[in-house]
Amino acid sequence: MGGYKPLPISAPMTGLVKERPEFLLTNDAFPSLLNMYVFREKLVRKNGVQLLGRLQRTVTVNNNLVANSFNLISGLPLEPTASITPGTINLVGGTDGSTYTDPALDGVLVATGGTGTGGTINYATGVITITGGGAELITGTVDYYPGLPVMGIRTRELQNSANDQTVFFDQVYAYVFNNSTNSFNEFIPGTTWNLHAGGANASDFFWSTNYWVSQTTIPGTATPLFTTANKKLFWVTNNTGQFGALADPPRITDGVTWYPFYDNATPANTPWAQIDATNYLVNFLSMLPFRGRLLTFNTWEGISAASASNFSNRIRWSTIGNPFIPYSAGPPAMGSWRDDIRGQGGFLDIPTSEDIISVGFVRDNLVIYCERSTWQLRYTGRSISPFQIEKVNSELGGEGPFSAIQFDTSLVGIGDKGIVECDSYKSERIDIKIPDFVFDIKTTNNGAFRVHGIRDFIKRLAFWSIPLSDGYDPKVPSASQIYPNRRLVYNYENDSWALFTDTFTCFGNFQPQSGRNWLNTKLPWIKCKFSWITSQPALIPAILGGNQQGFVMYLIKDDVTTNQPSLYISAITANTTTPTVITVPNHNLISTSGSNSINNIPYVIEISGIPTGTPFDNLNGKVFGISVIDENNLALYKYNSTTQQFSDGQLDVPTTPYIGSGVVTIRENFSIVSKKFNFMDEGQNIQLGYLDILMNATESNNPGAITLKVFLDYNENEATNTLPQNEINDYSPVSNPDTFFNSVIPTTSSSLNNVTGSKFWQRVICPTRGNFLTLQYTFSNSQLAGNEQTKDVQIDSQILWIRKGGRLTQI
């Protein structure tokens, strides 16, 4: 190996850099960085997501089971996306007096306390059958998963300042997490929100704020209001003013009941919402308390919800202190929101035709992102005109209400021209390393409104969920390309970027009320790849993400490497000649074979949760490649060690129906693609001899490994050190790859020494020469199917041993 000189790459800082020639990048820049990111001068694999739970609610059953059979989902009726929660059946037969439960969670109903003989429940379809006897009246309760997208994870302040409550929303219901049962319950049953015929692809996300305290009557009247007094109030709105009479009004709660800010049916019940003799403040995009007043933005105003007009550039505020003073023509004239009395409410229209999109605080000012401009709202201290608006930037604005992330001295948002940071005095782009990224955000299907962001204070990261145009499988029609498919990661400590391949509809914070223990962990011991001492401590705020099927996941867990289940299977179709097909509604995945390139990674899944002894339980614990059929259906393929591809169809004999409970875990790959290393300045080829890589160690008895692929010049489809490029041409009919020039990088210590430790240098020998050399670190298909995928990956440093390799020209 004489003549090779070291090129050390230590303390990486640059991260993802797009839209620049790859041969001009710095050595620690990466044109593709998927599921890895730069963190404190090392390359770190993203954490796995850890399941908190699925949004679920309880319903009452009171139906005559004609011919002993009844469909709970269509008969009650429940949402079409619903599935029954195993273990929650508690029904009583009116004829025989039996209580029917499913204690084994396997679809078998056990009858106790009467003459009944049992029955069955199909969790996926909702069909329940009682065996023995004739039709009878069945009463009781059952829990179910609505299966709707998570549309808000919002913090409600409680009386105890050290402990807050997280309220979760889908498109119809609100939920809280029950720590005693380790599952979700409906929050204040009886109040629902309207889907507006939008289906699962509706984009009515919830904005909330905490302001003022409850009173049992409207001040100065005998009209009942809240059921409690002096409780902190929690306000929510979901921006549905455009639906007129069907719009959801903004609502307020004291924790006991929801009360509309404006009553669509009977406006007289909400007299404080009246702003003049005939008009009401009907709806609004968002609201924030500021200088003792509640401010609303992008309002709907009129004599009724059905005829209200949208003032999309309007800021309207209440009187100081109390937003519930009822309208009165006087004397004395009063009203919290009326704008014709000095010192009471008021409004201000931003001098632009653009819509107000998002708002947030910067120091003692409010920054307002409109569609293509940025403004700030200042407090003047004058009662006649308490606020004034000033333009900060006439070109840079925001696109999504939830894309703005609050920082210490700025508000960072994603707009139509770039990722923008505003400190209330100036607004400028911070995405110089990825300047064209925002132009790839899918704008159809309300794509801009689906961008959600959150800040991780501990790791000094910011996240955004992004619907990226080229991140969808081509077999999914454009109209069904709805949900975000990437998470954009910004490390603001070193100004670096990365991309994660996951789907989240929204983010929020959560304070677990108890630490993780064996009783509240719904996983078999072998699946618990985390420390029981440090995992999920009580009362420490954690970041959560909700997805398109109502799963809620922890995002930041240092001791969690692999994912937990995040999708459910609603149906399975078997065949003995073609691959088994699973139905996973709105899966948002990409075909395994269609994503295996230098700039993308394979999607591989694992199936679990199908009750033992029921149809298709043979799929449990198996790892499959997938072929996308459409937005809801996936064909399953097993790994073939000969072809090193997921190419063998999973064949199953058609049998009795699948009963439900199956879930999907996404086994994530990662990809680090380097710059194109070269000696271009000296007019020479570059020759690589070998590499040394400093990595975290895994246990010798439980080893891990990753794969290195080396690409020459601009051939980014065929690695020189893997098949078929490393085939030894010995004219043998049997494949004979050259394994001396290895592509597999182990993460254990060498068997040639007795040195122990937490990190080791790993050497990869791969002599090759070209105009440019590109390195890719990833998992191979074999490693994705094996135990290697479950191991942590961290690269602290690299040393490339290189030398000049002759002239650049090919002739």
JSON list of N, CA, C and O in Angstrom, two decimals, residues 501-545:
[
{"chain": "A", "resi": 501, "resn": "THR", "atom": "N", "xyz": [-36.62, 9.66, 6.70]},
{"chain": "A", "resi": 501, "resn": "THR", "atom": "CA", "xyz": [-37.71, 9.10, 5.89]},
{"chain": "A", "resi": 501, "resn": "THR", "atom": "C", "xyz": [-38.81, 8.57, 6.79]},
{"chain": "A", "resi": 501, "resn": "THR", "atom": "O", "xyz": [-38.91, 7.37, 7.03]},
{"chain": "A", "resi": 502, "resn": "ASP", "atom": "N", "xyz": [-39.62, 9.46, 7.32]},
{"chain": "A", "resi": 502, "resn": "ASP", "atom": "CA", "xyz": [-40.77, 9.01, 8.10]},
{"chain": "A", "resi": 502, "resn": "ASP", "atom": "C", "xyz": [-41.96, 9.91, 7.85]},
{"chain": "A", "resi": 502, "resn": "ASP", "atom": "O", "xyz": [-41.84, 10.99, 7.26]},
{"chain": "A", "resi": 503, "resn": "THR", "atom": "N", "xyz": [-43.12, 9.44, 8.29]},
{"chain": "A", "resi": 503, "resn": "THR", "atom": "CA", "xyz": [-44.37, 10.15, 8.05]},
{"chain": "A", "resi": 503, "resn": "THR", "atom": "C", "xyz": [-44.98, 10.60, 9.36]},
{"chain": "A", "resi": 503, "resn": "THR", "atom": "O", "xyz": [-45.30, 9.77, 10.21]},
{"chain": "A", "resi": 504, "resn": "PHE", "atom": "N", "xyz": [-45.10, 11.91, 9.54]},
{"chain": "A", "resi": 504, "resn": "PHE", "atom": "CA", "xyz": [-45.81, 12.47, 10.69]},
{"chain": "A", "resi": 504, "resn": "PHE", "atom": "C", "xyz": [-46.70, 13.60, 10.21]},
{"chain": "A", "resi": 504, "resn": "PHE", "atom": "O", "xyz": [-46.29, 14.42, 9.39]},
{"chain": "A", "resi": 505, "resn": "THR", "atom": "N", "xyz": [-47.91, 13.64, 10.74]},
{"chain": "A", "resi": 505, "resn": "THR", "atom": "CA", "xyz": [-48.83, 14.70, 10.37]},
{"chain": "A", "resi": 505, "resn": "THR", "atom": "C", "xyz": [-48.66, 15.93, 11.25]},
{"chain": "A", "resi": 505, "resn": "THR", "atom": "O", "xyz": [-48.95, 17.05, 10.82]},
{"chain": "A", "resi": 506, "resn": "CYS", "atom": "N", "xyz": [-48.21, 15.75, 12.50]},
{"chain": "A", "resi": 506, "resn": "CYS", "atom": "CA", "xyz": [-48.02, 16.89, 13.40]},
{"chain": "A", "resi": 506, "resn": "CYS", "atom": "C", "xyz": [-47.11, 16.47, 14.55]},
{"chain": "A", "resi": 506, "resn": "CYS", "atom": "O", "xyz": [-46.86, 15.28, 14.77]},
{"chain": "A", "resi": 507, "resn": "PHE", "atom": "N", "xyz": [-46.61, 17.48, 15.27]},
{"chain": "A", "resi": 507, "resn": "PHE", "atom": "CA", "xyz": [-45.72, 17.26, 16.40]},
{"chain": "A", "resi": 507, "resn": "PHE", "atom": "C", "xyz": [-46.27, 17.97, 17.63]},
{"chain": "A", "resi": 507, "resn": "PHE", "atom": "O", "xyz": [-47.10, 18.88, 17.54]},
{"chain": "A", "resi": 508, "resn": "GLY", "atom": "N", "xyz": [-45.76, 17.58, 18.80]},
{"chain": "A", "resi": 508, "resn": "GLY", "atom": "CA", "xyz": [-46.13, 18.25, 20.03]},
{"chain": "A", "resi": 508, "resn": "GLY", "atom": "C", "xyz": [-45.30, 17.76, 21.19]},
{"chain": "A", "resi": 508, "resn": "GLY", "atom": "O", "xyz": [-44.44, 16.87, 21.04]},
{"chain": "A", "resi": 509, "resn": "ASN", "atom": "N", "xyz": [-45.53, 18.33, 22.37]},
{"chain": "A", "resi": 509, "resn": "ASN", "atom": "CA", "xyz": [-44.79, 17.96, 23.58]},
{"chain": "A", "resi": 509, "resn": "ASN", "atom": "C", "xyz": [-45.70, 17.20, 24.54]},
{"chain": "A", "resi": 509, "resn": "ASN", "atom": "O", "xyz": [-46.92, 17.39, 24.56]},
{"chain": "A", "resi": 510, "resn": "PHE", "atom": "N", "xyz": [-45.07, 16.35, 25.36]},
{"chain": "A", "resi": 510, "resn": "PHE", "atom": "CA", "xyz": [-45.82, 15.48, 26.27]},
{"chain": "A", "resi": 510, "resn": "PHE", "atom": "C", "xyz": [-45.00, 15.24, 27.52]},
{"chain": "A", "resi": 510, "resn": "PHE", "atom": "O", "xyz": [-43.79, 15.01, 27.46]},
{"chain": "A", "resi": 511, "resn": "GLN", "atom": "N", "xyz": [-45.67, 15.33, 28.67]},
{"chain": "A", "resi": 511, "resn": "GLN", "atom": "CA", "xyz": [-45.03, 15.01, 29.94]},
{"chain": "A", "resi": 511, "resn": "GLN", "atom": "C", "xyz": [-45.56, 13.68, 30.46]},
{"chain": "A", "resi": 511, "resn": "GLN", "atom": "O", "xyz": [-46.68, 13.61, 30.97]},
{"chain": "A", "resi": 512, "resn": "PRO", "atom": "N", "xyz": [-44.80, 12.60, 30.35]},
{"chain": "A", "resi": 512, "resn": "PRO", "atom": "CA", "xyz": [-45.26, 11.31, 30.90]},
{"chain": "A", "resi": 512, "resn": "PRO", "atom": "C", "xyz": [-45.36, 11.41, 32.42]},
{"chain": "A", "resi": 512, "resn": "PRO", "atom": "O", "xyz": [-44.49, 11.97, 33.08]},
{"chain": "A", "resi": 513, "resn": "GLN", "atom": "N", "xyz": [-46.46, 10.89, 32.96]},
{"chain": "A", "resi": 513, "resn": "GLN", "atom": "CA", "xyz": [-46.69, 11.00, 34.40]},
{"chain": "A", "resi": 513, "resn": "GLN", "atom": "C", "xyz": [-46.02, 9.90, 35.21]},
{"chain": "A", "resi": 513, "resn": "GLN", "atom": "O", "xyz": [-45.98, 9.96, 36.43]},
{"chain": "A", "resi": 514, "resn": "SER", "atom": "N", "xyz": [-45.51, 8.89, 34.52]},
{"chain": "A", "resi": 514, "resn": "SER", "atom": "CA", "xyz": [-44.79, 7.82, 35.20]},
{"chain": "A", "resi": 514, "resn": "SER", "atom": "C", "xyz": [-43.68, 7.34, 34.29]},
{"chain": "A", "resi": 514, "resn": "SER", "atom": "O", "xyz": [-43.76, 7.46, 33.07]},
{"chain": "A", "resi": 515, "resn": "GLY", "atom": "N", "xyz": [-42.63, 6.81, 34.89]},
{"chain": "A", "resi": 515, "resn": "GLY", "atom": "CA", "xyz": [-41.53, 6.29, 34.10]},
{"chain": "A", "resi": 515, "resn": "GLY", "atom": "C", "xyz": [-41.89, 4.96, 33.46]},
{"chain": "A", "resi": 515, "resn": "GLY", "atom": "O", "xyz": [-42.87, 4.30, 33.82]},
{"chain": "A", "resi": 516, "resn": "ARG", "atom": "N", "xyz": [-41.10, 4.57, 32.46]},
{"chain": "A", "resi": 516, "resn": "ARG", "atom": "CA", "xyz": [-41.36, 3.29, 31.80]},
{"chain": "A", "resi": 516, "resn": "ARG", "atom": "C", "xyz": [-41.07, 2.14, 32.75]},
{"chain": "A", "resi": 516, "resn": "ARG", "atom": "O", "xyz": [-40.08, 2.13, 33.47]},
{"chain": "A", "resi": 517, "resn": "ASN", "atom": "N", "xyz": [-41.99, 1.18, 32.75]},
{"chain": "A", "resi": 517, "resn": "ASN", "atom": "CA", "xyz": [-41.77, -0.05, 33.51]},
{"chain": "A", "resi": 517, "resn": "ASN", "atom": "C", "xyz": [-42.35, -1.22, 32.73]},
{"chain": "A", "resi": 517, "resn": "ASN", "atom": "O", "xyz": [-42.97, -1.04, 31.68]},
{"chain": "A", "resi": 518, "resn": "TRP", "atom": "N", "xyz": [-42.16, -2.41, 33.29]},
{"chain": "A", "resi": 518, "resn": "TRP", "atom": "CA", "xyz": [-42.58, -3.61, 32.56]},
{"chain": "A", "resi": 518, "resn": "TRP", "atom": "C", "xyz": [-44.10, -3.66, 32.39]},
{"chain": "A", "resi": 518, "resn": "TRP", "atom": "O", "xyz": [-44.62, -4.09, 31.35]},
{"chain": "A", "resi": 519, "resn": "LEU", "atom": "N", "xyz": [-44.86, -3.18, 33.39]},
{"chain": "A", "resi": 519, "resn": "LEU", "atom": "CA", "xyz": [-46.31, -3.27, 33.33]},
{"chain": "A", "resi": 519, "resn": "LEU", "atom": "C", "xyz": [-46.92, -2.35, 32.28]},
{"chain": "A", "resi": 519, "resn": "LEU", "atom": "O", "xyz": [-47.95, -2.67, 31.70]},
{"chain": "A", "resi": 520, "resn": "ASN", "atom": "N", "xyz": [-46.29, -1.18, 32.05]},
{"chain": "A", "resi": 520, "resn": "ASN", "atom": "CA", "xyz": [-46.89, -0.26, 31.09]},
{"chain": "A", "resi": 520, "resn": "ASN", "atom": "C", "xyz": [-46.22, -0.30, 29.72]},
{"chain": "A", "resi": 520, "resn": "ASN", "atom": "O", "xyz": [-46.39, 0.61, 28.93]},
{"chain": "A", "resi": 521, "resn": "THR", "atom": "N", "xyz": [-45.47, -1.36, 29.45]},
{"chain": "A", "resi": 521, "resn": "THR", "atom": "CA", "xyz": [-44.81, -1.51, 28.15]},
{"chain": "A", "resi": 521, "resn": "THR", "atom": "C", "xyz": [-45.45, -2.66, 27.39]},
{"chain": "A", "resi": 521, "resn": "THR", "atom": "O", "xyz": [-45.36, -3.81, 27.81]},
{"chain": "A", "resi": 522, "resn": "LYS", "atom": "N", "xyz": [-46.13, -2.33, 26.30]},
{"chain": "A", "resi": 522, "resn": "LYS", "atom": "CA", "xyz": [-46.86, -3.34, 25.53]},
{"chain": "A", "resi": 522, "resn": "LYS", "atom": "C", "xyz": [-45.96, -3.97, 24.47]},
{"chain": "A", "resi": 522, "resn": "LYS", "atom": "O", "xyz": [-46.25, -3.96, 23.29]},
{"chain": "A", "resi": 523, "resn": "LEU", "atom": "N", "xyz": [-44.83, -4.49, 24.92]},
{"chain": "A", "resi": 523, "resn": "LEU", "atom": "CA", "xyz": [-43.89, -5.13, 24.01]},
{"chain": "A", "resi": 523, "resn": "LEU", "atom": "C", "xyz": [-43.32, -6.37, 24.67]},
{"chain": "A", "resi": 523, "resn": "LEU", "atom": "O", "xyz": [-43.10, -6.38, 25.90]},
{"chain": "A", "resi": 524, "resn": "PRO", "atom": "N", "xyz": [-43.05, -7.43, 23.91]},
{"chain": "A", "resi": 524, "resn": "PRO", "atom": "CA", "xyz": [-42.32, -8.56, 24.49]},
{"chain": "A", "resi": 524, "resn": "PRO", "atom": "C", "xyz": [-40.91, -8.13, 24.88]},
{"chain": "A", "resi": 524, "resn": "PRO", "atom": "O", "xyz": [-40.34, -7.21, 24.29]},
{"chain": "A", "resi": 525, "resn": "TRP", "atom": "N", "xyz": [-40.35, -8.78, 25.86]},
{"chain": "A", "resi": 525, "resn": "TRP", "atom": "CA", "xyz": [-39.04, -8.40, 26.39]},
{"chain": "A", "resi": 525, "resn": "TRP", "atom": "C", "xyz": [-37.98, -8.34, 25.29]},
{"chain": "A", "resi": 525, "resn": "TRP", "atom": "O", "xyz": [-37.15, -7.42, 25.26]},
{"chain": "A", "resi": 526, "resn": "ILE", "atom": "N", "xyz": [-38.02, -9.28, 24.36]},
{"chain": "A", "resi": 526, "resn": "ILE", "atom": "CA", "xyz": [-36.98, -9.34, 23.33]},
{"chain": "A", "resi": 526, "resn": "ILE", "atom": "C", "xyz": [-37.03, -8.13, 22.41]},
{"chain": "A", "resi": 526, "resn": "ILE", "atom": "O", "xyz": [-36.05, -7.78, 21.75]},
{"chain": "A", "resi": 527, "resn": "LYS", "atom": "N", "xyz": [-38.19, -7.44, 22.36]},
{"chain": "A", "resi": 527, "resn": "LYS", "atom": "CA", "xyz": [-38.33, -6.27, 21.50]},
{"chain": "A", "resi": 527, "resn": "LYS", "atom": "C", "xyz": [-37.91, -4.98, 22.19]},
{"chain": "A", "resi": 527, "resn": "LYS", "atom": "O", "xyz": [-37.88, -3.92, 21.56]},
{"chain": "A", "resi": 528, "resn": "CYS", "atom": "N", "xyz": [-37.61, -5.03, 23.48]},
{"chain": "A", "resi": 528, "resn": "CYS", "atom": "CA", "xyz": [-37.31, -3.82, 24.24]},
{"chain": "A", "resi": 528, "resn": "CYS", "atom": "C", "xyz": [-35.83, -3.46, 24.09]},
{"chain": "A", "resi": 528, "resn": "CYS", "atom": "O", "xyz": [-34.99, -3.82, 24.92]},
{"chain": "A", "resi": 529, "resn": "LYS", "atom": "N", "xyz": [-35.51, -2.77, 23.01]},
{"chain": "A", "resi": 529, "resn": "LYS", "atom": "CA", "xyz": [-34.12, -2.41, 22.70]},
{"chain": "A", "resi": 529, "resn": "LYS", "atom": "C", "xyz": [-33.76, -1.07, 23.33]},
{"chain": "A", "resi": 529, "resn": "LYS", "atom": "O", "xyz": [-33.32, -0.14, 22.67]},
{"chain": "A", "resi": 530, "resn": "PHE", "atom": "N", "xyz": [-33.97, -0.93, 24.63]},
{"chain": "A", "resi": 530, "resn": "PHE", "atom": "CA", "xyz": [-33.68, 0.32, 25.31]},
{"chain": "A", "resi": 530, "resn": "PHE", "atom": "C", "xyz": [-33.32, 0.05, 26.76]},
{"chain": "A", "resi": 530, "resn": "PHE", "atom": "O", "xyz": [-33.54, -1.04, 27.29]},
{"chain": "A", "resi": 531, "resn": "SER", "atom": "N", "xyz": [-32.76, 1.06, 27.40]},
{"chain": "A", "resi": 531, "resn": "SER", "atom": "CA", "xyz": [-32.40, 0.96, 28.80]},
{"chain": "A", "resi": 531, "resn": "SER", "atom": "C", "xyz": [-33.62, 1.21, 29.67]},
{"chain": "A", "resi": 531, "resn": "SER", "atom": "O", "xyz": [-34.32, 2.21, 29.53]},
{"chain": "A", "resi": 532, "resn": "TRP", "atom": "N", "xyz": [-33.90, 0.30, 30.61]},
{"chain": "A", "resi": 532, "resn": "TRP", "atom": "CA", "xyz": [-35.04, 0.47, 31.50]},
{"chain": "A", "resi": 532, "resn": "TRP", "atom": "C", "xyz": [-34.77, 1.55, 32.54]},
{"chain": "A", "resi": 532, "resn": "TRP", "atom": "O", "xyz": [-35.68, 2.08, 33.16]},
{"chain": "A", "resi": 533, "resn": "ILE", "atom": "N", "xyz": [-33.52, 1.89, 32.77]},
{"chain": "A", "resi": 533, "resn": "ILE", "atom": "CA", "xyz": [-33.17, 2.89, 33.78]},
{"chain": "A", "resi": 533, "resn": "ILE", "atom": "C", "xyz": [-33.41, 4.29, 33.25]},
{"chain": "A", "resi": 533, "resn": "ILE", "atom": "O", "xyz": [-33.95, 5.16, 33.93]},
{"chain": "A", "resi": 534, "resn": "THR", "atom": "N", "xyz": [-33.02, 4.54, 32.00]},
{"chain": "A", "resi": 534, "resn": "THR", "atom": "CA", "xyz": [-33.08, 5.90, 31.46]},
{"chain": "A", "resi": 534, "resn": "THR", "atom": "C", "xyz": [-34.25, 6.14, 30.52]},
{"chain": "A", "resi": 534, "resn": "THR", "atom": "O", "xyz": [-34.52, 7.28, 30.15]},
{"chain": "A", "resi": 535, "resn": "SER", "atom": "N", "xyz": [-34.97, 5.10, 30.12]},
{"chain": "A", "resi": 535, "resn": "SER", "atom": "CA", "xyz": [-36.02, 5.27, 29.11]},
{"chain": "A", "resi": 535, "resn": "SER", "atom": "C", "xyz": [-37.27, 5.90, 29.71]},
{"chain": "A", "resi": 535, "resn": "SER", "atom": "O", "xyz": [-37.77, 5.48, 30.75]},
{"chain": "A", "resi": 536, "resn": "GLN", "atom": "N", "xyz": [-37.77, 6.96, 29.05]},
{"chain": "A", "resi": 536, "resn": "GLN", "atom": "CA", "xyz": [-39.04, 7.60, 29.35]},
{"chain": "A", "resi": 536, "resn": "GLN", "atom": "C", "xyz": [-39.17, 7.98, 30.82]},
{"chain": "A", "resi": 536, "resn": "GLN", "atom": "O", "xyz": [-40.04, 7.48, 31.53]},
{"chain": "A", "resi": 537, "resn": "PRO", "atom": "N", "xyz": [-38.34, 8.87, 31.37]},
{"chain": "A", "resi": 537, "resn": "PRO", "atom": "CA", "xyz": [-38.48, 9.28, 32.76]},
{"chain": "A", "resi": 537, "resn": "PRO", "atom": "C", "xyz": [-39.75, 10.10, 32.95]},
{"chain": "A", "resi": 537, "resn": "PRO", "atom": "O", "xyz": [-40.21, 10.80, 32.05]},
{"chain": "A", "resi": 538, "resn": "ALA", "atom": "N", "xyz": [-40.29, 10.03, 34.16]},
{"chain": "A", "resi": 538, "resn": "ALA", "atom": "CA", "xyz": [-41.53, 10.73, 34.46]},
{"chain": "A", "resi": 538, "resn": "ALA", "atom": "C", "xyz": [-41.33, 12.24, 34.47]},
{"chain": "A", "resi": 538, "resn": "ALA", "atom": "O", "xyz": [-40.30, 12.74, 34.92]},
{"chain": "A", "resi": 539, "resn": "LEU", "atom": "N", "xyz": [-42.35, 12.97, 33.96]},
{"chain": "A", "resi": 539, "resn": "LEU", "atom": "CA", "xyz": [-42.47, 14.42, 34.00]},
{"chain": "A", "resi": 539, "resn": "LEU", "atom": "C", "xyz": [-41.44, 15.18, 33.17]},
{"chain": "A", "resi": 539, "resn": "LEU", "atom": "O", "xyz": [-41.45, 16.40, 33.15]},
{"chain": "A", "resi": 540, "resn": "ILE", "atom": "N", "xyz": [-40.55, 14.48, 32.49]},
{"chain": "A", "resi": 540, "resn": "ILE", "atom": "CA", "xyz": [-39.59, 15.14, 31.61]},
{"chain": "A", "resi": 540, "resn": "ILE", "atom": "C", "xyz": [-40.25, 15.30, 30.24]},
{"chain": "A", "resi": 540, "resn": "ILE", "atom": "O", "xyz": [-40.62, 14.31, 29.61]},
{"chain": "A", "resi": 541, "resn": "PRO", "atom": "N", "xyz": [-40.43, 16.55, 29.75]},
{"chain": "A", "resi": 541, "resn": "PRO", "atom": "CA", "xyz": [-41.12, 16.73, 28.46]},
{"chain": "A", "resi": 541, "resn": "PRO", "atom": "C", "xyz": [-40.42, 16.00, 27.33]},
{"chain": "A", "resi": 541, "resn": "PRO", "atom": "O", "xyz": [-39.19, 16.00, 27.22]},
{"chain": "A", "resi": 542, "resn": "ALA", "atom": "N", "xyz": [-41.23, 15.34, 26.51]},
{"chain": "A", "resi": 542, "resn": "ALA", "atom": "CA", "xyz": [-40.72, 14.59, 25.37]},
{"chain": "A", "resi": 542, "resn": "ALA", "atom": "C", "xyz": [-41.43, 15.09, 24.12]},
{"chain": "A", "resi": 542, "resn": "ALA", "atom": "O", "xyz": [-42.53, 15.64, 24.18]},
{"chain": "A", "resi": 543, "resn": "ILE", "atom": "N", "xyz": [-40.79, 14.89, 22.97]},
{"chain": "A", "resi": 543, "resn": "ILE", "atom": "CA", "xyz": [-41.38, 15.28, 21.69]},
{"chain": "A", "resi": 543, "resn": "ILE", "atom": "C", "xyz": [-42.11, 14.09, 21.09]},
{"chain": "A", "resi": 543, "resn": "ILE", "atom": "O", "xyz": [-41.57, 12.98, 21.00]},
{"chain": "A", "resi": 544, "resn": "LEU", "atom": "N", "xyz": [-43.35, 14.33, 20.68]},
{"chain": "A", "resi": 544, "resn": "LEU", "atom": "CA", "xyz": [-44.17, 13.30, 20.07]},
{"chain": "A", "resi": 544, "resn": "LEU", "atom": "C", "xyz": [-44.51, 13.67, 18.64]},
{"chain": "A", "resi": 544, "resn": "LEU", "atom": "O", "xyz": [-44.54, 14.85, 18.27]},
{"chain": "A", "resi": 545, "resn": "GLY", "atom": "N", "xyz": [-44.77, 12.66, 17.84]},
{"chain": "A", "resi": 545, "resn": "GLY", "atom": "CA", "xyz": [-45.28, 12.85, 16.50]},
{"chain": "A", "resi": 545, "resn": "GLY", "atom": "C", "xyz": [-46.49, 11.95, 16.28]},
{"chain": "A", "resi": 545, "resn": "GLY", "atom": "O", "xyz": [-46.50, 10.80, 16.74]}
]
